Amino acid sequence: MSSTELFAHENAILCEARAIAAQENQHAEIYRQALAALAEHYARMMRESHRLISRSDRAERELNRLNEQLQDLACALEYKATHDPLTGIYNRSAIIDRVQRALDAGPVALTVIDIDHFKRINDSFGHPTGDAVIRSLIRRVQTILDEGDSIGRIGGEEFTILHPRAGLEGAHATALRIRESLNAEPLAELSEWPVTASFGVSWAARRTPFDELYSRADAALYEAKQQGRNRVVTAD
Amino acid sequence: MDNLHLPATASTPLVDFRYDAHQLRLEGESYPENAAAFYGPLAEGLRAYVAGLQGGEQVEVHVALSYFNSSSTKMLFGLFDTLNQAAEQGHRIALHWHHDREDDIAEEFGEELHIDFPALAFHAHPAD
């Protein structure tokens, strides 16, 4: 839209004023009237500009406020979409995504953890206690993890640790430390029942598909269960 | 004079100007591509209408714009100025400003119209 159209009225007044100003021998009253008319329109322009500016300032403020709110909501949504509500660690899709991205960048060690006889805990003490055990165990694991490690809940009582910096031996050592910690000191939530876990550890070179890395760790975990639980098995 | 009726579109409001009933209504959203072109015929019709007022008529103008951009605002100022001048000459003209109760910006804008066009009988209508 051209400004001439939007300011057609103002333009007409401007042309009129210029035409009068170009006349050299007009009566003083003509100049006086033209000046008064111009001043009146000038005042109106000022008033309208002021209103427009203050309205747009208010709208801008409101827009900024809403934008901040949107950012906050987007962050909250992103967090909810990627985290397990019970434990606060990554959820299944988020940890898988992180492992996949780590595999795109380099070799990766992976540990799968499964709480031993978790069904019995649930059946004997109830689901709220089961949930508390999971939360407590995760807090314990988090104090043992190496810097850079990520943990996610794959489902139920099964968790995955991504070790992007450790080799197979480093990941194995971390799993051993977790196992030893659980054996040395029972979880506060269930001190009368020694909660243990079984661990499967695997390693894969860069660009290995996630499923391959994961199923090797899962097979090692199965082996650990078969061998009597409460142990760490490394994939071949 | 024929009444002026423009149905609302996504970017322009409903314009319903019933000269015979002395009622003008603007309703909807206003962000036309060319506000001068959109409001031009209405501004012209309004000027012709107020010039033909006999005196004694009660003119009711209802504005219910949920959103209007800056160039529309500029054109609205022109319309209100025409109405205000007619009211200064003694015609009875009421401006009904309809806005969302939650919309502070629209509410304040109405209050400013009341200040800037004092000859119009101003009525704010907050709606839920």
mmCIF file of C-alpha atoms in Angstrom, chain A residues 115-134 187-195:
data_model
loop_
_atom_site.group_PDB
_atom_site.id
_atom_site.type_symbol
_atom_site.label_atom_id
_atom_site.label_comp_id
_atom_site.label_asym_id
_atom_site.label_seq_id
_atom_site.Cartn_x
_atom_site.Cartn_y
_atom_site.Cartn_z
ATOM 1 C CA ILE A 115 15.831 -54.742 38.798
ATOM 2 C CA ASP A 116 15.806 -58.332 40.074
ATOM 3 C CA HIS A 117 12.458 -59.828 41.142
ATOM 4 C CA PHE A 118 10.742 -56.501 40.795
ATOM 5 C CA LYS A 119 7.349 -58.177 40.382
ATOM 6 C CA ARG A 120 7.792 -59.755 43.800
ATOM 7 C CA ILE A 121 8.541 -56.362 45.328
ATOM 8 C CA ASN A 122 5.368 -54.966 43.777
ATOM 9 C CA ASP A 123 3.302 -57.969 44.844
ATOM 10 C CA SER A 124 4.659 -58.018 48.411
ATOM 11 C CA PHE A 125 4.790 -54.327 49.227
ATOM 12 C CA GLY A 126 2.436 -52.716 46.719
ATOM 13 C CA HIS A 127 2.979 -50.511 43.692
ATOM 14 C CA PRO A 128 3.673 -47.280 45.611
ATOM 15 C CA THR A 129 6.619 -49.029 47.272
ATOM 16 C CA GLY A 130 7.652 -50.411 43.888
ATOM 17 C CA ASP A 131 7.667 -46.868 42.512
ATOM 18 C CA ALA A 132 9.652 -45.624 45.514
ATOM 19 C CA VAL A 133 12.198 -48.397 44.974
ATOM 20 C CA ILE A 134 12.625 -47.379 41.342
ATOM 21 C CA LEU A 187 17.870 -48.866 49.447
ATOM 22 C CA ALA A 188 16.415 -46.716 52.227
ATOM 23 C CA GLU A 189 12.865 -47.355 50.987
ATOM 24 C CA LEU A 190 13.113 -51.117 51.464
ATOM 25 C CA SER A 191 15.888 -51.838 53.947
ATOM 26 C CA GLU A 192 14.464 -55.251 54.882
ATOM 27 C CA TRP A 193 14.683 -56.479 51.301
ATOM 28 C CA PRO A 194 17.986 -56.330 49.451
ATOM 29 C CA VAL A 195 17.124 -54.886 46.057
#
